[in-house]
Tab-separated table of C-alpha atoms in Angstrom:
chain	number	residue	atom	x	y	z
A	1	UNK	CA	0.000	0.000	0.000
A	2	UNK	CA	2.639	2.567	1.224
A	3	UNK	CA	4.436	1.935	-2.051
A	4	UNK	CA	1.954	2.287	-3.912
A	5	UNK	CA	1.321	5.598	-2.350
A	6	UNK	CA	4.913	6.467	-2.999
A	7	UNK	CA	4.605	6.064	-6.851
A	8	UNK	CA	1.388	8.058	-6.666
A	9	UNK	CA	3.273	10.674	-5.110
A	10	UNK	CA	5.564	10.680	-7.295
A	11	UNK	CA	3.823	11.050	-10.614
A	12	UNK	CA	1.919	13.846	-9.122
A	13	UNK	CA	5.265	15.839	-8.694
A	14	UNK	CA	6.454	14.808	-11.694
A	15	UNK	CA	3.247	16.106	-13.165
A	16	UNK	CA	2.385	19.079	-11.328
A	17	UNK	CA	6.727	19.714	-10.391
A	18	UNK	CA	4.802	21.489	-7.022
A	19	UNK	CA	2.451	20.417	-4.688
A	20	UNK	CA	1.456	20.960	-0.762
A	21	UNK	CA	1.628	18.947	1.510
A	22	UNK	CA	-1.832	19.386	2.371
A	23	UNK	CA	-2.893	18.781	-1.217
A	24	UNK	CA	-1.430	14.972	-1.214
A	25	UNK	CA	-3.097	14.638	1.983
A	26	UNK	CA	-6.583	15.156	0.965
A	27	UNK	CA	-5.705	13.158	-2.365
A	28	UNK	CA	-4.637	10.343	-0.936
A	29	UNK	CA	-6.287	10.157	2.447
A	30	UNK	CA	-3.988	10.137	4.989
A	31	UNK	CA	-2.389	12.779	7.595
A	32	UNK	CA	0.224	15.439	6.605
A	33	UNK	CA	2.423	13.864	8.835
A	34	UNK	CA	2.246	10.871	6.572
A	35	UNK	CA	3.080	12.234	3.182
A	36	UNK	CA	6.199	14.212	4.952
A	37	UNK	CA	7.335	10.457	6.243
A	38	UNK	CA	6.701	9.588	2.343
A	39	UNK	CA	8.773	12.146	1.374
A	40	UNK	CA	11.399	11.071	3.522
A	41	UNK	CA	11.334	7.770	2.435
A	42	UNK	CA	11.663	9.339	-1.497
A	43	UNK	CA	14.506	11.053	-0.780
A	44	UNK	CA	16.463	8.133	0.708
A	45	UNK	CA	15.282	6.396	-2.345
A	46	UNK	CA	17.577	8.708	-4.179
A	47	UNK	CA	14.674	10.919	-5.879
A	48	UNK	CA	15.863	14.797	-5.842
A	49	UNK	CA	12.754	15.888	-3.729
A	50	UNK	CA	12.498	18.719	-1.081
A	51	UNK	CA	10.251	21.239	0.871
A	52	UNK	CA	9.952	24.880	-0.311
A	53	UNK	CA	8.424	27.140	2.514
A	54	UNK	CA	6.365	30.142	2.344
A	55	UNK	CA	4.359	31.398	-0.349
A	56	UNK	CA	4.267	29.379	-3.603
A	57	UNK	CA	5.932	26.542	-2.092
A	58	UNK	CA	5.636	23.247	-1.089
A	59	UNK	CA	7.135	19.681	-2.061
A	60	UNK	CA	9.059	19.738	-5.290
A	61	UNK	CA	11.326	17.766	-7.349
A	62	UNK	CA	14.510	19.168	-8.927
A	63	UNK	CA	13.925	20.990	-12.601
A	64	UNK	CA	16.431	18.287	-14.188
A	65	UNK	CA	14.019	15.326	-13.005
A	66	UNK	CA	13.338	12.447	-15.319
A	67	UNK	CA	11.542	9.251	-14.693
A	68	UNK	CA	13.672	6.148	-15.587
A	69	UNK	CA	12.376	3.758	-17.725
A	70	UNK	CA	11.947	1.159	-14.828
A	71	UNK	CA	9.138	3.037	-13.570
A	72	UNK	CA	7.010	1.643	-16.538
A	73	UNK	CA	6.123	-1.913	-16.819
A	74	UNK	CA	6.386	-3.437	-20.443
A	75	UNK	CA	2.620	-3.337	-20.948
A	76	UNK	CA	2.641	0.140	-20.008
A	77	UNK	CA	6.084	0.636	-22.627
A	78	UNK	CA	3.867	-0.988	-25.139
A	79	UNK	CA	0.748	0.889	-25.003
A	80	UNK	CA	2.808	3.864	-24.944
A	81	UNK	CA	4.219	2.920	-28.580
A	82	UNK	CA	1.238	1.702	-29.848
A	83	UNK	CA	-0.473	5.242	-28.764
A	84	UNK	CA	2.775	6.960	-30.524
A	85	UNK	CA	2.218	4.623	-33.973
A	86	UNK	CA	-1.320	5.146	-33.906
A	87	UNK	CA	-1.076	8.999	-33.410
A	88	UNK	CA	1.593	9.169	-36.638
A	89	UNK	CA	-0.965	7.128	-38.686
A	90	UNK	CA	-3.059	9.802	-38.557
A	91	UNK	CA	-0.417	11.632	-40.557
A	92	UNK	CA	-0.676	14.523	-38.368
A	93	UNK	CA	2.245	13.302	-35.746
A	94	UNK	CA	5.246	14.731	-37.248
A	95	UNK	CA	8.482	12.671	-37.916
A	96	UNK	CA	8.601	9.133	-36.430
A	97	UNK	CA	12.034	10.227	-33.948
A	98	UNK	CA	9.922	10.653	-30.844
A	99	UNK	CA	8.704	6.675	-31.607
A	100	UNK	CA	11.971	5.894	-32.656
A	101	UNK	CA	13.893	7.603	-29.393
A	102	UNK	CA	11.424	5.723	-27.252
A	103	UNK	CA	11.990	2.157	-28.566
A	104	UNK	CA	15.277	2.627	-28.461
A	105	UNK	CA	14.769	3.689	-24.462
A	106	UNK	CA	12.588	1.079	-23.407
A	107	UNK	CA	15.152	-0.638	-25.471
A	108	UNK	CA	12.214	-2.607	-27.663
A	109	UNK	CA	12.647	-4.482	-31.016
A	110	UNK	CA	10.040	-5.226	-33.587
A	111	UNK	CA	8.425	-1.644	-33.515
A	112	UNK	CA	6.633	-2.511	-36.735
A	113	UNK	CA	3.887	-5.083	-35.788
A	114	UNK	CA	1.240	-2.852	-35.835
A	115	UNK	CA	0.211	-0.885	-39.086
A	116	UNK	CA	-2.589	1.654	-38.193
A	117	UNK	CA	-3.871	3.789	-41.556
A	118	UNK	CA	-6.860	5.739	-41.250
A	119	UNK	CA	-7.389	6.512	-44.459
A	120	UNK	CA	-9.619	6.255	-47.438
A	121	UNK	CA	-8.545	3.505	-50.359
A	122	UNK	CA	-7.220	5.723	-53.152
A	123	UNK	CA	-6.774	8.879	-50.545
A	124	UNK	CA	-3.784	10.590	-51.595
A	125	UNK	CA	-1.388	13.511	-50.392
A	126	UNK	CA	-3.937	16.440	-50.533
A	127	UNK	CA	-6.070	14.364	-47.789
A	128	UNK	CA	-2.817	13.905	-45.538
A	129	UNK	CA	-2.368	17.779	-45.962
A	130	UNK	CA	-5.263	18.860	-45.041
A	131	UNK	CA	-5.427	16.487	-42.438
A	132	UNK	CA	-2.475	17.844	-40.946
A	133	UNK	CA	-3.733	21.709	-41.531
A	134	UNK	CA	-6.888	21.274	-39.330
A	135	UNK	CA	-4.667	19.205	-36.764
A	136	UNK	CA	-2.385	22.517	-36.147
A	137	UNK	CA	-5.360	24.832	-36.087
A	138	UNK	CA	-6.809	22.951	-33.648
A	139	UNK	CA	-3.555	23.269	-31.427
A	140	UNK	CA	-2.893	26.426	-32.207
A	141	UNK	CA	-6.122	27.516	-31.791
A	142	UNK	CA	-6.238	29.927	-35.396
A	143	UNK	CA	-9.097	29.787	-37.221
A	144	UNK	CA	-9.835	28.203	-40.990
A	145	UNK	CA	-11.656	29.218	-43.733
A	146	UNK	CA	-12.559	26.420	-46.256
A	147	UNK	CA	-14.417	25.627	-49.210
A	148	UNK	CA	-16.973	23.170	-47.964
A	149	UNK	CA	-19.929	20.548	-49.967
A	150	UNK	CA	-22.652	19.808	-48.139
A	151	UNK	CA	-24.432	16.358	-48.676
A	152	UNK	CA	-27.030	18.108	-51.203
A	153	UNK	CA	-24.317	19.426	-52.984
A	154	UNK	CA	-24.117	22.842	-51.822
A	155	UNK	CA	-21.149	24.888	-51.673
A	156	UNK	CA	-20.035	27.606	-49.336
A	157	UNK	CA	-16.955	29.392	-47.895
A	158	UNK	CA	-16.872	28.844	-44.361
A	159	UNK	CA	-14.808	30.091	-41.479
A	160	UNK	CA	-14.491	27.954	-38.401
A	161	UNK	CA	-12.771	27.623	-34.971
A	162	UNK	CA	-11.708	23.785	-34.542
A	163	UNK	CA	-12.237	22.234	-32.021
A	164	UNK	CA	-11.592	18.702	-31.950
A	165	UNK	CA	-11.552	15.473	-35.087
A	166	UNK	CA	-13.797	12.545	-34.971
A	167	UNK	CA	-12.993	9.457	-36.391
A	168	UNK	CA	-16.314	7.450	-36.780
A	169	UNK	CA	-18.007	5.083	-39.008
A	170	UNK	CA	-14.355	4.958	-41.162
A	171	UNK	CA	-14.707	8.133	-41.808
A	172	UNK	CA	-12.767	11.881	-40.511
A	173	UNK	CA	-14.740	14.341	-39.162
A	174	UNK	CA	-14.672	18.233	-37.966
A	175	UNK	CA	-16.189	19.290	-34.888
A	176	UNK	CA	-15.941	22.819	-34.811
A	177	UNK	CA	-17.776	26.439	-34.662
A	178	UNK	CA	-18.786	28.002	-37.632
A	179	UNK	CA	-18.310	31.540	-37.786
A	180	UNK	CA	-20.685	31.691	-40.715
A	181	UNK	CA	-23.228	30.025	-39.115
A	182	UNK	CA	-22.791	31.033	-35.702
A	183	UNK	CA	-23.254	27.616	-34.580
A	184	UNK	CA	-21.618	24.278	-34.233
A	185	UNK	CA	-21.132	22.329	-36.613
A	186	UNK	CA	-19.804	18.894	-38.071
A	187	UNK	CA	-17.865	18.582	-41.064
A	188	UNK	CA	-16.442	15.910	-43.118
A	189	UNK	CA	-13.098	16.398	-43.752
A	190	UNK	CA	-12.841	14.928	-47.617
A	191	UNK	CA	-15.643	17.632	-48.348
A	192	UNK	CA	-13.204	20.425	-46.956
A	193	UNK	CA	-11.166	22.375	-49.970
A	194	UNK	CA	-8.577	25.000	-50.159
A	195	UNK	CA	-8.053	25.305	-46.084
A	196	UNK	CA	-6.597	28.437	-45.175
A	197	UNK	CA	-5.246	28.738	-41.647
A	198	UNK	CA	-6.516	32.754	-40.695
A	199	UNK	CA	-4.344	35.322	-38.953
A	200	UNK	CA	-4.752	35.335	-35.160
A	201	UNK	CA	-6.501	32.974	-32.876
A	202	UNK	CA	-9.907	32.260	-30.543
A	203	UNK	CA	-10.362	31.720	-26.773
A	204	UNK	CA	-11.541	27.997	-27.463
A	205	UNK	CA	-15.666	27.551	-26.570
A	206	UNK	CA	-17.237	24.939	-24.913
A	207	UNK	CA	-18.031	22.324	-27.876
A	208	UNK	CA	-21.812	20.750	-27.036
A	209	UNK	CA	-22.664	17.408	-25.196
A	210	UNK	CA	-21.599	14.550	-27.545
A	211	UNK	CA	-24.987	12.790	-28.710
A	212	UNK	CA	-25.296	9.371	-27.027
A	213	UNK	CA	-28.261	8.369	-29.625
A	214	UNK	CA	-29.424	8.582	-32.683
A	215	UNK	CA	-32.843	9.911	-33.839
A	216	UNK	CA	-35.055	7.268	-34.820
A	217	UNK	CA	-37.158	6.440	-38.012
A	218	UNK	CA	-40.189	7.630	-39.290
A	219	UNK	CA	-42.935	6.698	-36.819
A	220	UNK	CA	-40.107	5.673	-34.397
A	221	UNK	CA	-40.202	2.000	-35.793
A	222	UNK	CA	-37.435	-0.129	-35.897
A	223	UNK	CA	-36.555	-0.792	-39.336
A	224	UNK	CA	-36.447	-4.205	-40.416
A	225	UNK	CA	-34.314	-5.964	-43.294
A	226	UNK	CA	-33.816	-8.524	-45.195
A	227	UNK	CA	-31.073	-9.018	-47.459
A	228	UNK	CA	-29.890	-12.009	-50.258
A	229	UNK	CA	-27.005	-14.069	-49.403
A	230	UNK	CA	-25.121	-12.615	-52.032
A	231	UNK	CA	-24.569	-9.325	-50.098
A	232	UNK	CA	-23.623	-11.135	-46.833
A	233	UNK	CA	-20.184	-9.686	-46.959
A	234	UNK	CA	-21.069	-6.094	-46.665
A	235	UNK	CA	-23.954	-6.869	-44.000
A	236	UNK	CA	-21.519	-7.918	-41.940
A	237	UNK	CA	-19.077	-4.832	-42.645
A	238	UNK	CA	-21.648	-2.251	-41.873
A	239	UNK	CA	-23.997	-4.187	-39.087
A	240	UNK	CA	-23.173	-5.950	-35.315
A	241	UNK	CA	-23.486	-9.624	-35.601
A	242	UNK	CA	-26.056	-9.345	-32.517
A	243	UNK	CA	-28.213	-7.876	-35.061
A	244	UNK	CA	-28.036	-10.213	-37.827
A	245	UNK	CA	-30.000	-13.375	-37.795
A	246	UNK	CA	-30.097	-15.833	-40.884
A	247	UNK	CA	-33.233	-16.847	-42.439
A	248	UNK	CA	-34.620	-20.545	-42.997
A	249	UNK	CA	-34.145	-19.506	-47.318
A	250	UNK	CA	-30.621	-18.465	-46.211
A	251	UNK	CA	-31.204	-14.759	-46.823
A	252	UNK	CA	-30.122	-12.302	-43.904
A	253	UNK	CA	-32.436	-10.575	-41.746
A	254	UNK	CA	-31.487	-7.605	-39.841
A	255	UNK	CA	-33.444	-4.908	-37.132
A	256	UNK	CA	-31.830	-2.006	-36.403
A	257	UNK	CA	-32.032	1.731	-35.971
A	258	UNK	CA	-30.574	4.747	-38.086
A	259	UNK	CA	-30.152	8.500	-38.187
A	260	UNK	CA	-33.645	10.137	-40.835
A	261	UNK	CA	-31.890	11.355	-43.027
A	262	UNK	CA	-31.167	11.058	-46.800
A	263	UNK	CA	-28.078	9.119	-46.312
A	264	UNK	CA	-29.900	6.070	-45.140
A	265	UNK	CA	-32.061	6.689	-48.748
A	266	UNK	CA	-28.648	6.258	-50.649
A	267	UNK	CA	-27.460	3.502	-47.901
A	268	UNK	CA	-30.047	1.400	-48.471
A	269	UNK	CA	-30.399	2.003	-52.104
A	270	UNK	CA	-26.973	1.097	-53.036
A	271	UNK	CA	-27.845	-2.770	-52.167
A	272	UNK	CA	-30.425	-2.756	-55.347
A	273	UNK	CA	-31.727	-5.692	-55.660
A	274	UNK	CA	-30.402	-7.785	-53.249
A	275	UNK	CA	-32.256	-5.619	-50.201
A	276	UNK	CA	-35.940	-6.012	-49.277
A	277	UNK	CA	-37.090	-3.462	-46.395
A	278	UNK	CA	-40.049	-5.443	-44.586
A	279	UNK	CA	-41.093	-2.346	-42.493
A	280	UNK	CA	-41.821	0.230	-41.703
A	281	UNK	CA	-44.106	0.105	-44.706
A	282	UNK	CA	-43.249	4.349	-45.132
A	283	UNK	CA	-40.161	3.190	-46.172
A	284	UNK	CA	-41.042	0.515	-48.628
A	285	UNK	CA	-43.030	3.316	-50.060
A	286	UNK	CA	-40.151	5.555	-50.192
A	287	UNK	CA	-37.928	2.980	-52.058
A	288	UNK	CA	-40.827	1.929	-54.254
A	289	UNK	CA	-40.735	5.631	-55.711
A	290	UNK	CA	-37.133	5.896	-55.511
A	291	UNK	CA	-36.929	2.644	-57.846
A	292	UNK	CA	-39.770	4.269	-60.550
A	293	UNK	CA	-37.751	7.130	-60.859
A	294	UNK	CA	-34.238	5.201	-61.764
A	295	UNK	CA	-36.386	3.085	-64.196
A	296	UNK	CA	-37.545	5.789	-65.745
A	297	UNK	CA	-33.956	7.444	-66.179
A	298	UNK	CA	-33.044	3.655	-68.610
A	299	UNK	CA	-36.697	2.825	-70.126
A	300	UNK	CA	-38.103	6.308	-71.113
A	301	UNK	CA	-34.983	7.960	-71.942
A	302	UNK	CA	-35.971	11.057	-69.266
A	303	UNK	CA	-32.796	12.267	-67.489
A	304	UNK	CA	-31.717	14.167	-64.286
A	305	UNK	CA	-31.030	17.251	-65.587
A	306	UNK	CA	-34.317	18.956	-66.316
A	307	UNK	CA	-35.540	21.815	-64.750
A	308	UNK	CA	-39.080	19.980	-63.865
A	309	UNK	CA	-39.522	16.942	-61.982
A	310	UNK	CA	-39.731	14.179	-64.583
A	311	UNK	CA	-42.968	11.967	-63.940
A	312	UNK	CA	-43.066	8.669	-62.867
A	313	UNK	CA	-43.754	5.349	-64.840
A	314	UNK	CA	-47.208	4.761	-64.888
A	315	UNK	CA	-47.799	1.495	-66.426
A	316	UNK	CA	-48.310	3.159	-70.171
A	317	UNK	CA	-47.446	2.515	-73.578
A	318	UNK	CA	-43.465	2.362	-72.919
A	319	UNK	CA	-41.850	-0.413	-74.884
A	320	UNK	CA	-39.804	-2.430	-72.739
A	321	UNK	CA	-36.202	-1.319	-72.152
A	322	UNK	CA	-35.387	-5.047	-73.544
A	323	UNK	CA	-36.911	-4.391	-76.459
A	324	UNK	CA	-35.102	-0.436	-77.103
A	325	UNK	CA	-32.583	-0.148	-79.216
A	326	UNK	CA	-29.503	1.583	-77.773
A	327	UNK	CA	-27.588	4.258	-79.338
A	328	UNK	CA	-23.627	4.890	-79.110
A	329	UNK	CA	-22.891	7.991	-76.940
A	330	UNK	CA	-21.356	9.368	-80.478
A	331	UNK	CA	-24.829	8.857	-82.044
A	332	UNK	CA	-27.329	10.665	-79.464
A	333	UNK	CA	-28.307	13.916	-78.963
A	334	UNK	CA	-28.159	16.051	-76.125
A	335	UNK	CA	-29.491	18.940	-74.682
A	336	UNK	CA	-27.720	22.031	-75.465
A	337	UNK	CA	-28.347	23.207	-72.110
A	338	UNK	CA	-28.660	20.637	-69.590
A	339	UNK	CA	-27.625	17.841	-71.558
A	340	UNK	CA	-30.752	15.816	-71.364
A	341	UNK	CA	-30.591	13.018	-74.360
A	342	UNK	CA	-32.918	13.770	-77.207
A	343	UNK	CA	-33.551	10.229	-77.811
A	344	UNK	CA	-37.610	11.103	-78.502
A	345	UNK	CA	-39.066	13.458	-81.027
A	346	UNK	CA	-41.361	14.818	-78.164
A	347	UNK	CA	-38.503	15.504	-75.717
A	348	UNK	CA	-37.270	18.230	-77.912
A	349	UNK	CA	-37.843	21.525	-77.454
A	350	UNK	CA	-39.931	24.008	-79.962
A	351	UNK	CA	-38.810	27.234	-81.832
A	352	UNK	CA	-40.873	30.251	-82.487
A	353	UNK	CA	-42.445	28.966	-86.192
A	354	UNK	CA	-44.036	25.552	-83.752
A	355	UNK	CA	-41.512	23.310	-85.162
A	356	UNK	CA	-38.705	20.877	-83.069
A	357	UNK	CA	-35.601	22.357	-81.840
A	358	UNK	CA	-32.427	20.778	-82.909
A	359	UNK	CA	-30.686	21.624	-79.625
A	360	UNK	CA	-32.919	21.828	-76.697
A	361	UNK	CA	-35.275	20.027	-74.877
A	362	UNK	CA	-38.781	20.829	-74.247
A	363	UNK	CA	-37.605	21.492	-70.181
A	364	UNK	CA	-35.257	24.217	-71.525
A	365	UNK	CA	-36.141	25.727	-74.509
A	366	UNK	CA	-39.877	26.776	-75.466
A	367	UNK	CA	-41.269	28.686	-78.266
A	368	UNK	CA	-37.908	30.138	-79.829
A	369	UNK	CA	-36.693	31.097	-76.330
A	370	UNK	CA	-35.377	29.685	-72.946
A	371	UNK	CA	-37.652	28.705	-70.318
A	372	UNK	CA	-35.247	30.078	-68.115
A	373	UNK	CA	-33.621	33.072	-69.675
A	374	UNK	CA	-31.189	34.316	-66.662
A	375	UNK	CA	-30.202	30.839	-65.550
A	376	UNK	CA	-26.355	30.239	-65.641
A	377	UNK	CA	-24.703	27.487	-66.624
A	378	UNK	CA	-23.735	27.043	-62.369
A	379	UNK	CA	-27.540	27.421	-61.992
A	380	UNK	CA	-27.900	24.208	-63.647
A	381	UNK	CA	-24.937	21.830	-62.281
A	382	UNK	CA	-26.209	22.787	-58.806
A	383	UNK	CA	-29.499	21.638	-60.296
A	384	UNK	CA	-28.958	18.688	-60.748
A	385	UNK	CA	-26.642	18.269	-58.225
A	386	UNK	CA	-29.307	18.486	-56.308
A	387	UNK	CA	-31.518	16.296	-58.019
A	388	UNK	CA	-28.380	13.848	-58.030
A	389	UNK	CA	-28.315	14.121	-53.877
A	390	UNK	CA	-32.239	13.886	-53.710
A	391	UNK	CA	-32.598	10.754	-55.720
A	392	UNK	CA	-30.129	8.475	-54.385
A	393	UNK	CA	-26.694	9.777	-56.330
A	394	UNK	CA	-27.631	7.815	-60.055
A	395	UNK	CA	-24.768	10.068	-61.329
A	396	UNK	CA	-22.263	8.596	-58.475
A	397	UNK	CA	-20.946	10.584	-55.888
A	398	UNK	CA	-21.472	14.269	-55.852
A	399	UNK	CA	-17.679	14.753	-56.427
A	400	UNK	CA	-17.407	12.687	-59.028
A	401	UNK	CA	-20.836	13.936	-60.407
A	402	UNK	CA	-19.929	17.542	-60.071
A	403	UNK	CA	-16.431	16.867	-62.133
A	404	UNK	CA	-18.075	15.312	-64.649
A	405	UNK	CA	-20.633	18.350	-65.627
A	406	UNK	CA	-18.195	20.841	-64.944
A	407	UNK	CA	-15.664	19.148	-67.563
A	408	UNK	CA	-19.007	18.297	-69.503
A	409	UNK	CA	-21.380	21.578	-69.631
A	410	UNK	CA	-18.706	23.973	-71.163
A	411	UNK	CA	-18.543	22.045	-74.353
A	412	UNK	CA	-22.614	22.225	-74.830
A	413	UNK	CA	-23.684	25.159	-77.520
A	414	UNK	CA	-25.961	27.210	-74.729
A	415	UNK	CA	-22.260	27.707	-72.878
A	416	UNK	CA	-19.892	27.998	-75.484
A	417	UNK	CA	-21.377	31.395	-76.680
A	418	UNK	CA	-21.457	33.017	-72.993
């Protein structure tokens, strides 16, 4: 007990390099009297410790004062390097001679068992940059600005104080308060762009009680799931085995909660076929509409860029997409404007004299003029990037979505000319 006490002691000092008497006493419940025998009983030991009296003293240990490495058991040596290899994985831990200095201290061999990499497959320097950037805000307490995409596809200039990164559900994450919004707020950092570290810095603010639970579903239902045994391997990468139970057909049934929000749309829609939601029957609903609307991108020939909601497949006349014949990409026609294919007479557009336009659709281009005469050509990639977000990303990933208009939309004759 006593030297237990003793090595209590001492890491406080070491800690704190001043401390009463009457301080360890109420810490570690004993007398005064008690910690000055402990003290004693340091010293002898050969630890540089002494009393300081009057104001601003008390017990202290000489400036020069290191612990030796005996202090620390291996375990503890260990989960000190592991801490030290997990911390540089995160690219934001400088040089690897702090890691290096301590191995060769605790005199340990076979520092590389452990490989810890946070990041994304196909993440490259830019990531480990910026990465780094908000790391030495954060400690240095200087605000950013950044260019930042929200999950509709909005963009914005913010300016935020960090505060602290999340690492959750394999993904990095900004916890910080946004200047612009005067609010916190949470941002993912692979939607962050040109970070700019701004002159001066913030008394840090008191970031808001981490939330424990998610909200729940529509209704507050659990939602229910079953999926084919040909997507087994990702049910098990994104759900707890305690909530996966195998069916008598062999397909996987799952009951869990998630966040409302359209991230569990595209989440669940990205199984296809090979997911069935059994309730809540809202839901069903919602991916029963969500389904009409991809068919009807592939059997009508509608697309995602008009400026109208296109409608939804109502059992009509449509031949069956098995049954269409495709054209090459170098045969269609597209939309001058918003690059809708013009695979249908009536999807074009008219001109002033009645007749078809060569170049437009009917969505942009009406009786010899534009529907939308002040539009820009940014006015429609946010658009559809919105329409891309709302309807479960059929053009990919916003990212990838956005590069591909912007490279695209130039080229088309409605931009060429502006």
């Amino acid at each position: 007990m006593k030297n237990s006490r003793l090595f209590e002691i001492l890491y406080l000092l070491v800690e704190k390099r001043a401390i009463t008497a009457g301080e360890l006493a109420e810490r570690l419940e004993v007398s005064e009297r008690t910690i000055y025998r402990d003290v004693d009983a340091l010293s002898a030991a050969g630890i540089p410790v002494f009393t300081q009296k009057g104001q601003g003293g008390g017990i202290r240990l000489m400036d020069q004062f290191v612990l030796d490495r005996a202090l620390l058991s291996q375990a503890q040596q260990d989960e000190i390097l592991f801490a030290l290899q997990a911390t540089l994985a995160t690219g934001g831990g400088g040089d690897r001679d702090t890691l290096a200095r301590l191995s060769a201290l605790f005199r340990r061999e076979g520092g590389d068992w452990l490989e810890v990499d946070f990041t994304g497959w196909g993440s490259g320097a830019a990531e480990r940059e910026n990465f780094a950037l908000v790391k030495r805000s954060i400690l240095e307490r200087r605000p950013l600005s950044f260019t930042y995409y929200s999950s509709a596809g909005e963009r914005s200039r913010r300016t935020a104080e960090p505060a602290r990164l999340v690492f959750k559900g394999g993904n990095w994450y900004l916890s910080a308060f946004c200047r612009s919004r005067q609010d916190w707020r949470i941002f993912r950092l692979v939607r962050m762009e040109d970070l700019t570290p701004e002159a001066g810095t913030f008394q840090p603010r008191r970031p808001p009680e981490r939330r424990t639970s998610a909200r729940r579903i529509p209704g507050g239902n659990t939602l229910c799931l079953r999926f084919a045994p040909s997507a087994a391997w990702r049910v098990r990468d994104y759900f707890h085995p305690g909530q996966i139970h195998r069916g008598p057909d062999g397909c996987l049934l799952v009951s869990c909660n998630f966040p409302e929000d359209q991230w569990l749309l595209s989440f669940l829609l990205s199984f296809g076929s090979q997911l069935e939601v059994l309730s809540p029957a809202c839901w069903r609903d919602l991916l029963a509409g969500e389904a009409k609307k991809l068919a009807a991108v592939y059997e009508t020939g509608q697309t995602l860029s008009g400026l109208e909601a296109y409608a939804d497949i109502s059992g009509g006349d449509q031949q069956p997409a098995q049954h269409k014949e495709v054209l090459p990409m170098e045969e269609r026609k597209f939309c001058q404007c918003c690059a809708m294919p013009l695979d249908r007479p009536e999807d074009a557009g008219t001109e002033a004299d009645g007749s078809p336009s060569g170049d437009y659709c009917r969505y942009c281009y009406q009786k010899g003029a534009f529907t939308a005469p002040e539009a820009t050509m940014e006015d429609i990639i946010a658009f559809n990037l919105k329409f891309n977000a709302e309807n479960g990303h059929p053009f990919g990933p916003q990212e990838e979505a956005e590069k591909m208009m912007r490279g695209w939309f130039p080229t088309l004759k409605r931009w060429r000319t502006t």
